[in-house]
C-alpha cells in the first residue's frame, strides 16, 4: 500500500501552516514559536510538514518526477515528528506516516542520498549504524557484567551502536551499567552479540533493512529469555518499543528507557541520589523519547464513505502527548542541588537536536544549524548545563557548542545520576 494508503490524509491538508509552529494555544512567545527545523531554515513551504504532504499528493496524481530539488526537500527533514504533533493539535489526519512512506518510496525507487547509502552499506556489512572501532562490547571492559546470551538475567541492557562504538560516548554505557549495578538490578548485556536496532535505518527510508534488524534483534532478545529490555539510547528505545510493535514483532516485551527506569528504582528505594551537584540545568526532550516514543496504536477498520474522514471504529491518532516527559524531570528534581528551568519549547513541542532522519550525515550543516538554535534556547534559560537522554543529542549538541563557543555543558541524565549516587 505504501504512500497510496495516505492519499486521503495528504488531500486533506488545508495548507493552514499550523505544522510550522507551536500551536497558538501553547506557544510562549514569538521568539520560539517555530517547531519545524526544515521550514525554519529553508523558508519555503515545500520544506514544511504540510508542504511534504502537498508534494506527495501531487506526485500520486501526476507521477513521480524526482528532481534534484525534490530530493533536497526529502533529505532535509529530521523526521522529528513536530509537524505531526502541531497539526494533530486540531486535526485528525496522518502527517508523519505519509512523510515516512514518501522517503521509503524514494529509497525503493533508487533515489537515495549517497551519505545514507554509505551508512546502510556499513549496517549490512558490520551490523552497525556507526563506524566500527574494535569490538562492540569493548566499552564494558573491567565492569564484570553478565553476558545475557550465556547467563539468565531479569533485564537486558541494550546499549546501541553509537554508545557502544563512539569513544566519547562509551561513558554513557558505563554510567548506565554502574547505576544498574548500584541498584542491584539483575541485568546483563549482549556485548559483541548485540545487533543494531535498525530504528535510524527506518527513518532514513530503508524499510527492509530496518525490518531485517528488528527480526535479528528480537531473535537475540528472545534467546536471552528476558521479559524486560532497558535502553539508554532514545532511538533504540523507540525502535524496540514502537517500531517493532508496528512491525508486529515486539509481543509482550517490556521496553524501558533508562530515564524512565531510574525513577522507578528510586521509588523502590534501590537508588538514592544523595550528592549535591549544585547545577542549574535545562532539559532537552529527545524526539524519540518524547513525541515519537509514544506507544504504537494498532488500528484496523474501514473508511466510511463520505466527504470527510470517518472511520469505523474511530481512528486513534498518536498526538505526541504520551511520550516520556515527566520521568526524566522527576530524576533531575530528585538530585540535590539540581535546579531545572524549562526551555520555551518543551515536551511534545521540543525543538529537535538536528541529527534525526540521517540529517547529521546527509546534511551536517543543517544538523548543526538546528543544534545551534537549541543551544541558544537553552542558554536563554540561564542554565549552566543542557541535559538530555540520548547519545545522538549529546554528540550533536557537543559539536555545536564547540563550534559556536558556547559556555553550556552537555550531560546525559545518566552522567548526573551516576555522580549523585557515588
Ligand atoms: S499538515 Fe496539517 S497543519 Fe500542516 S498545513 Fe496541512 S493541515 Fe495544516
Ligand atoms: S518531521 Fe520535523 S523537520 Fe521534518 S517536516 Fe516535520 S517538523 Fe519539519
Coordinates of C-alpha atoms and ligand atoms in Angstrom, one line a residue:
X1 CA 0.0 0.0 0.0
X2 CA 2.8 2.4 0.9
X3 CA 2.1 6.1 0.2
X4 CA -1.2 5.4 -1.5
X5 CA -2.9 4.4 1.8
X6 CA -2.4 8.1 2.9
X7 CA -3.8 9.7 -0.2
X8 CA -6.8 10.9 1.8
X9 CA -4.7 12.4 4.6
X10 CA -2.5 14.2 2.1
X11 CA -5.5 15.5 0.2
X12 CA -7.0 16.7 3.4
X13 CA -4.1 19.1 4.2
X14 CA -5.7 22.5 4.0
X15 CA -2.3 24.4 3.9
X16 CA -3.1 26.2 7.2
X17 CA 0.7 26.0 8.2
X18 CA 0.0 25.1 11.8
X19 CA 2.6 22.4 11.4
X20 CA 5.3 25.0 11.2
X21 CA 4.7 26.4 14.7
X22 CA 3.9 25.5 18.2
X23 CA 0.1 25.7 18.3
X24 CA -1.3 29.1 19.1
X25 CA -2.8 27.9 22.3
X26 CA 0.6 26.5 23.5
X27 CA 3.1 29.0 22.2
X28 CA 5.0 31.0 24.8
X29 CA 6.3 33.8 22.6
X30 CA 7.3 34.9 19.1
X31 CA 11.0 34.0 19.5
X32 CA 10.5 30.3 20.0
X33 CA 7.3 29.8 18.0
X34 CA 8.8 27.7 15.2
X35 CA 8.7 23.9 15.7
X36 CA 9.9 22.6 12.3
X37 CA 13.6 23.0 11.7
X38 CA 13.3 22.4 8.0
X39 CA 10.9 25.2 7.1
X40 CA 12.6 27.5 9.6
X41 CA 15.9 27.0 7.8
X42 CA 14.8 26.9 4.2
X43 CA 11.8 29.2 4.4
X44 CA 9.8 27.7 1.6
X45 CA 6.5 25.9 2.1
X46 CA 7.6 22.6 0.5
X47 CA 10.1 22.1 3.3
X48 CA 7.3 22.0 5.9
X49 CA 5.3 19.0 7.0
X50 CA 2.3 20.3 5.1
X51 CA 4.4 21.0 2.0
X52 CA 5.7 17.5 2.0
X53 CA 2.1 16.2 2.1
X54 CA 1.2 18.5 -0.8
X55 CA 4.1 17.2 -2.8
X56 CA 3.1 13.6 -2.0
X57 CA -0.5 14.2 -3.1
X58 CA 0.6 15.8 -6.3
X59 CA 3.1 13.0 -7.1
X60 CA 0.4 10.4 -6.6
X61 CA -1.8 12.3 -9.0
X62 CA 0.7 13.4 -11.6
X63 CA 3.5 10.8 -11.4
X64 CA 6.8 10.8 -9.5
X65 CA 9.2 13.3 -11.0
X66 CA 12.4 13.1 -8.9
X67 CA 14.2 16.4 -9.4
X68 CA 17.3 17.4 -7.6
X69 CA 15.2 20.0 -5.7
X70 CA 12.7 17.4 -4.7
X71 CA 15.3 15.1 -3.2
X72 CA 16.8 18.1 -1.4
X73 CA 13.5 18.6 0.3
X74 CA 13.1 14.9 1.1
X75 CA 16.6 14.6 2.8
X76 CA 16.5 17.9 4.6
X77 CA 14.0 16.7 7.2
X78 CA 14.9 15.3 10.6
X79 CA 11.7 13.1 10.7
X80 CA 11.3 14.6 14.1
X81 CA 7.5 14.5 14.2
X82 CA 7.0 18.0 15.4
X83 CA 4.8 18.9 12.4
X84 CA 2.5 16.0 13.1
X85 CA 2.1 16.9 16.7
X86 CA 1.2 20.6 15.9
X87 CA -1.2 19.5 13.0
X88 CA -2.9 17.0 15.2
X89 CA -3.5 19.5 17.9
X90 CA -6.5 20.4 15.9
X91 CA -6.7 18.0 13.0
X92 CA -7.4 14.3 12.8
X93 CA -5.1 13.2 10.0
X94 CA -1.8 11.3 9.5
X95 CA 1.2 13.5 8.9
X96 CA 4.4 11.6 9.8
X97 CA 3.2 8.4 8.3
X98 CA 2.9 9.7 4.7
X99 CA 6.2 11.7 5.1
X100 CA 7.9 8.4 6.2
X101 CA 6.3 6.5 3.4
X102 CA 7.4 9.1 0.9
X103 CA 11.0 8.6 2.0
X104 CA 10.6 4.8 1.8
X105 CA 9.3 5.2 -1.7
X106 CA 12.3 7.3 -2.7
X107 CA 14.7 4.6 -1.4
X108 CA 12.7 1.9 -3.2
X109 CA 12.9 3.9 -6.4
X110 CA 16.7 4.2 -6.0
X111 CA 16.5 7.9 -5.2
X112 CA 18.8 7.7 -2.2
X113 CA 21.3 10.0 -0.6
X114 CA 24.9 8.8 -1.0
X115 CA 25.8 9.6 2.6
X116 CA 22.9 7.4 3.8
X117 CA 23.7 4.7 1.3
X118 CA 27.2 4.5 2.9
X119 CA 25.8 4.1 6.4
X120 CA 23.4 1.4 5.2
X121 CA 26.3 -0.4 3.5
X122 CA 28.1 -0.3 6.9
X123 CA 25.0 -1.7 8.6
X124 CA 24.7 -4.6 6.1
X125 CA 28.4 -5.4 6.5
X126 CA 29.1 -4.7 10.2
X127 CA 25.7 -4.7 11.8
X128 CA 26.3 -1.1 13.0
X129 CA 24.9 2.3 12.0
X130 CA 28.2 3.9 13.0
X131 CA 31.9 3.1 12.1
X132 CA 33.1 0.0 13.9
X133 CA 36.1 0.6 16.1
X134 CA 37.1 -2.6 18.0
X135 CA 34.5 -4.9 19.4
X136 CA 31.0 -3.9 20.2
X137 CA 31.3 -4.9 23.8
X138 CA 34.7 -3.3 24.5
X139 CA 33.1 -0.5 26.5
X140 CA 32.3 -3.0 29.3
X141 CA 35.9 -4.0 30.0
X142 CA 36.5 -4.3 33.7
X143 CA 32.9 -3.8 34.8
X144 CA 32.3 -7.5 35.3
X145 CA 28.9 -7.5 33.7
X146 CA 26.8 -10.6 33.0
X147 CA 26.6 -11.8 29.4
X148 CA 22.9 -12.2 28.8
X149 CA 23.4 -14.5 25.9
X150 CA 25.1 -17.0 28.3
X151 CA 23.6 -16.4 31.7
X152 CA 20.0 -16.0 32.7
X153 CA 19.1 -12.4 33.8
X154 CA 16.0 -10.4 34.6
X155 CA 16.8 -7.4 32.4
X156 CA 18.8 -6.9 29.2
X157 CA 20.6 -3.6 28.9
X158 CA 20.5 -2.7 25.2
X159 CA 23.4 -0.3 24.5
X160 CA 23.0 0.7 20.9
X161 CA 25.6 1.3 18.1
X162 CA 26.6 4.9 18.9
X163 CA 27.1 4.3 22.6
X164 CA 28.9 1.0 22.0
X165 CA 31.4 2.3 19.5
X166 CA 31.9 6.1 19.9
X167 CA 34.8 6.5 22.3
X168 CA 33.4 9.8 23.6
X169 CA 30.0 8.3 24.3
X170 CA 31.0 4.9 25.8
X171 CA 30.9 6.7 29.2
X172 CA 27.1 6.7 28.9
X173 CA 27.1 2.9 28.7
X174 CA 29.4 2.7 31.7
X175 CA 27.3 5.1 33.7
X176 CA 24.2 3.2 32.9
X177 CA 25.7 -0.1 33.9
X178 CA 27.0 1.4 37.2
X179 CA 23.6 2.7 38.0
X180 CA 22.0 -0.7 37.4
X181 CA 24.7 -2.3 39.5
X182 CA 24.3 0.1 42.3
X183 CA 20.5 -0.6 42.3
X184 CA 21.1 -4.3 42.4
X185 CA 19.3 -5.0 39.2
X186 CA 19.9 -8.5 37.8
X187 CA 20.9 -7.4 34.3
X188 CA 23.2 -8.4 31.5
X189 CA 24.4 -7.2 28.2
X190 CA 24.6 -8.9 24.8
X191 CA 28.1 -7.5 24.3
X192 CA 29.6 -8.4 20.9
X193 CA 26.4 -10.2 20.0
X194 CA 24.3 -7.1 20.2
X195 CA 22.7 -6.2 16.9
X196 CA 21.8 -2.7 15.6
X197 CA 18.2 -1.9 16.4
X198 CA 17.6 -0.5 12.8
X199 CA 15.5 2.4 14.0
X200 CA 17.6 5.0 12.3
X201 CA 17.6 3.0 9.1
X202 CA 13.8 3.1 9.0
X203 CA 13.8 6.9 9.3
X204 CA 16.3 7.2 6.6
X205 CA 13.8 5.3 4.4
X206 CA 15.5 1.9 4.3
X207 CA 12.5 -0.1 5.5
X208 CA 13.7 -3.6 4.6
X209 CA 17.0 -3.1 6.4
X210 CA 15.1 -1.8 9.5
X211 CA 12.8 -4.9 9.3
X212 CA 15.8 -7.2 9.0
X213 CA 17.5 -5.6 12.0
X214 CA 14.2 -5.8 14.0
X215 CA 14.0 -9.5 13.3
X216 CA 17.6 -10.1 14.3
X217 CA 17.3 -8.0 17.5
X218 CA 14.1 -9.6 18.6
X219 CA 15.6 -13.1 18.0
X220 CA 18.5 -12.2 20.2
X221 CA 16.2 -10.8 22.9
X222 CA 14.1 -14.0 22.8
X223 CA 17.3 -16.1 23.0
X224 CA 18.2 -14.3 26.3
X225 CA 14.8 -15.1 27.7
X226 CA 14.3 -11.7 29.3
X227 CA 10.9 -10.1 29.7
X228 CA 12.4 -6.5 30.1
X229 CA 14.8 -4.5 28.0
X230 CA 16.3 -1.3 29.2
X231 CA 17.8 1.1 26.6
X232 CA 19.9 4.2 27.2
X233 CA 19.6 5.5 23.6
X234 CA 16.3 7.2 22.7
X235 CA 16.4 6.0 19.1
X236 CA 16.8 2.4 20.2
X237 CA 14.2 2.6 22.9
X238 CA 11.8 4.0 20.3
X239 CA 12.7 1.4 17.7
X240 CA 12.3 -1.6 20.0
X241 CA 9.2 -0.2 21.7
X242 CA 7.3 1.5 18.9
X243 CA 8.7 0.4 15.5
X244 CA 8.9 -3.3 16.5
X245 CA 5.3 -3.1 17.7
X246 CA 4.3 -1.5 14.3
X247 CA 6.1 -4.5 12.7
X248 CA 4.1 -6.8 15.0
X249 CA 7.4 -8.3 16.4
X250 CA 7.5 -6.9 19.9
X251 CA 4.9 -9.2 21.5
X252 CA 4.6 -8.6 25.3
X253 CA 8.3 -7.5 25.8
X254 CA 8.6 -4.6 28.3
X255 CA 10.7 -1.8 26.9
X256 CA 12.0 0.9 29.2
X257 CA 14.3 3.8 28.7
X258 CA 16.9 4.3 31.5
X259 CA 15.4 7.7 32.2
X260 CA 12.1 6.0 32.9
X261 CA 13.6 3.1 34.9
X262 CA 15.7 5.3 37.3
X263 CA 12.7 7.0 39.0
X264 CA 11.2 3.5 39.5
X265 CA 14.4 2.3 41.1
X266 CA 14.5 5.5 43.3
X267 CA 10.8 4.9 44.3
X268 CA 11.6 1.3 45.3
X269 CA 14.5 2.6 47.5
X270 CA 17.1 0.9 45.4
X271 CA 18.8 4.2 44.3
X272 CA 19.3 7.3 46.3
X273 CA 20.8 10.4 44.7
X274 CA 22.5 12.0 47.7
X275 CA 25.4 14.1 46.5
X276 CA 24.7 17.8 46.0
X277 CA 25.6 18.7 42.4
X278 CA 24.8 22.4 42.6
X279 CA 24.0 22.8 39.0
X280 CA 21.4 24.9 37.0
X281 CA 20.1 22.8 34.2
X282 CA 17.6 22.7 31.4
X283 CA 16.3 19.5 29.9
X284 CA 16.1 18.7 26.2
X285 CA 13.4 16.1 25.3
X286 CA 14.8 13.8 22.7
X287 CA 12.2 13.4 19.9
X288 CA 12.4 9.6 20.2
X289 CA 11.8 9.5 23.9
X290 CA 9.1 12.2 23.7
X291 CA 6.6 12.6 20.8
X292 CA 8.0 9.7 18.7
X293 CA 8.2 7.4 21.6
X294 CA 4.5 7.2 22.5
X295 CA 3.1 3.7 22.1
X296 CA 2.1 2.4 18.7
X297 CA -1.6 2.2 18.1
X298 CA -2.8 -0.7 16.0
X299 CA -6.0 0.2 14.2
X300 CA -8.0 -2.0 11.8
X301 CA -11.2 -0.9 10.4
X302 CA -12.7 0.8 7.3
X303 CA -13.3 4.2 6.0
X304 CA -16.9 5.2 6.0
X305 CA -17.8 6.7 2.6
X306 CA -18.4 10.4 2.7
X307 CA -16.8 13.7 2.0
X308 CA -14.8 13.8 5.3
X309 CA -12.7 11.2 7.1
X310 CA -14.9 9.0 9.1
X311 CA -13.6 5.6 10.3
X312 CA -15.3 2.6 11.8
X313 CA -14.1 2.1 14.5
X314 CA -12.8 5.7 15.1
X315 CA -9.1 6.0 14.4
X316 CA -6.9 6.8 17.4
X317 CA -4.2 9.3 16.4
X318 CA -0.8 9.5 18.1
X319 CA -0.5 13.1 19.1
X320 CA 2.8 13.0 20.9
X321 CA 1.3 13.6 24.3
X322 CA 2.0 10.1 25.7
X323 CA 5.8 10.2 25.4
X324 CA 8.2 10.0 28.3
X325 CA 8.3 13.6 29.6
X326 CA 7.7 13.6 33.4
X327 CA 10.1 10.8 34.5
X328 CA 13.4 12.5 33.4
X329 CA 12.2 15.7 35.0
X330 CA 11.5 13.7 38.2
X331 CA 15.0 12.3 38.1
X332 CA 16.6 15.7 37.8
X333 CA 14.4 17.1 40.6
X334 CA 15.5 14.2 42.8
X335 CA 19.2 15.2 42.6
X336 CA 20.2 17.5 45.4
X337 CA 21.3 20.9 44.2
X338 CA 20.0 20.5 40.6
X339 CA 17.8 23.4 39.6
X340 CA 15.7 22.7 36.5
X341 CA 14.4 25.5 34.3
X342 CA 12.3 24.7 31.2
X343 CA 13.0 25.9 27.7
X344 CA 10.1 27.6 26.0
X345 CA 9.7 24.6 23.6
X346 CA 9.5 21.5 25.7
X347 CA 7.8 18.1 25.9
X348 CA 5.9 17.3 22.6
X349 CA 6.8 20.7 21.2
X350 CA 10.6 20.3 21.8
X351 CA 12.9 21.5 19.0
X352 CA 14.9 18.6 17.5
X353 CA 18.6 18.4 18.2
X354 CA 19.2 18.4 14.5
X355 CA 20.5 14.9 14.0
X356 CA 17.4 12.8 13.2
X357 CA 16.4 11.3 9.9
X358 CA 20.0 10.8 8.9
X359 CA 20.4 14.6 8.6
X360 CA 23.6 14.5 10.7
X361 CA 25.2 12.6 7.8
X362 CA 23.2 13.7 4.7
X363 CA 23.2 17.5 5.6
X364 CA 25.5 18.1 8.5
X365 CA 25.4 21.9 8.2
X366 CA 21.6 21.8 8.6
X367 CA 22.0 19.5 11.6
X368 CA 24.5 22.0 13.2
X369 CA 22.3 24.9 12.4
X370 CA 19.4 23.2 14.2
X371 CA 21.5 22.3 17.2
X372 CA 22.8 25.9 17.4
X373 CA 19.1 27.1 17.6
X374 CA 18.5 24.7 20.5
X375 CA 21.8 25.8 22.3
X376 CA 20.7 29.4 22.2
X377 CA 17.3 28.5 23.5
X378 CA 18.9 26.5 26.3
X379 CA 21.2 29.5 27.1
X380 CA 18.2 31.8 27.3
X381 CA 17.1 29.9 30.5
X382 CA 20.2 30.8 32.3
X383 CA 21.2 27.2 32.7
X384 CA 24.8 26.1 33.1
X385 CA 24.1 22.7 31.5
X386 CA 21.9 21.2 28.9
X387 CA 20.8 17.7 30.0
X388 CA 19.4 15.1 27.6
X389 CA 18.7 11.4 27.5
X390 CA 20.1 10.4 24.1
X391 CA 23.7 9.9 22.9
X392 CA 22.9 11.3 19.4
X393 CA 21.6 14.5 21.0
X394 CA 24.7 14.7 23.2
X395 CA 27.0 14.3 20.3
X396 CA 25.2 16.9 18.1
X397 CA 25.0 19.4 20.9
X398 CA 28.6 19.0 21.9
X399 CA 29.7 19.7 18.4
X400 CA 27.5 22.8 18.1
X401 CA 28.8 24.1 21.5
X402 CA 32.4 23.6 20.4
X403 CA 31.8 25.3 17.0
X404 CA 29.9 28.2 18.5
X405 CA 32.0 28.8 21.6
X406 CA 29.0 28.4 24.0
X407 CA 29.6 28.2 27.7
X408 CA 27.0 25.4 28.1
X409 CA 27.9 22.0 29.3
X410 CA 26.1 18.9 28.0
X411 CA 25.3 15.9 30.1
X412 CA 23.2 12.8 29.6
X413 CA 20.9 12.2 32.5
X414 CA 22.8 9.0 33.5
X415 CA 26.0 11.0 34.0
X416 CA 24.4 13.2 36.6
X417 CA 22.7 10.3 38.3
X418 CA 26.0 8.4 38.5
X419 CA 27.7 11.4 40.1
X420 CA 24.8 11.8 42.6
X421 CA 24.8 8.2 43.8
X422 CA 28.5 7.9 44.2
Ligands
LIG1 S1 -0.1 19.3 7.5 FE1 -1.8 19.9 8.9 S2 -1.1 21.7 10.0 FE2 0.2 21.5 8.1 S3 -0.7 22.7 6.5 FE3 -1.6 20.6 6.4 S4 -3.5 20.6 7.6 FE4 -2.3 22.5 8.2
LIG2 S1 9.5 15.9 10.6 FE1 10.4 17.7 11.7 S2 11.9 18.6 10.2 FE2 10.5 17.2 9.0 S3 8.9 18.5 8.2 FE3 8.1 17.6 10.2 S4 8.7 19.1 11.8 FE4 9.9 19.6 9.9

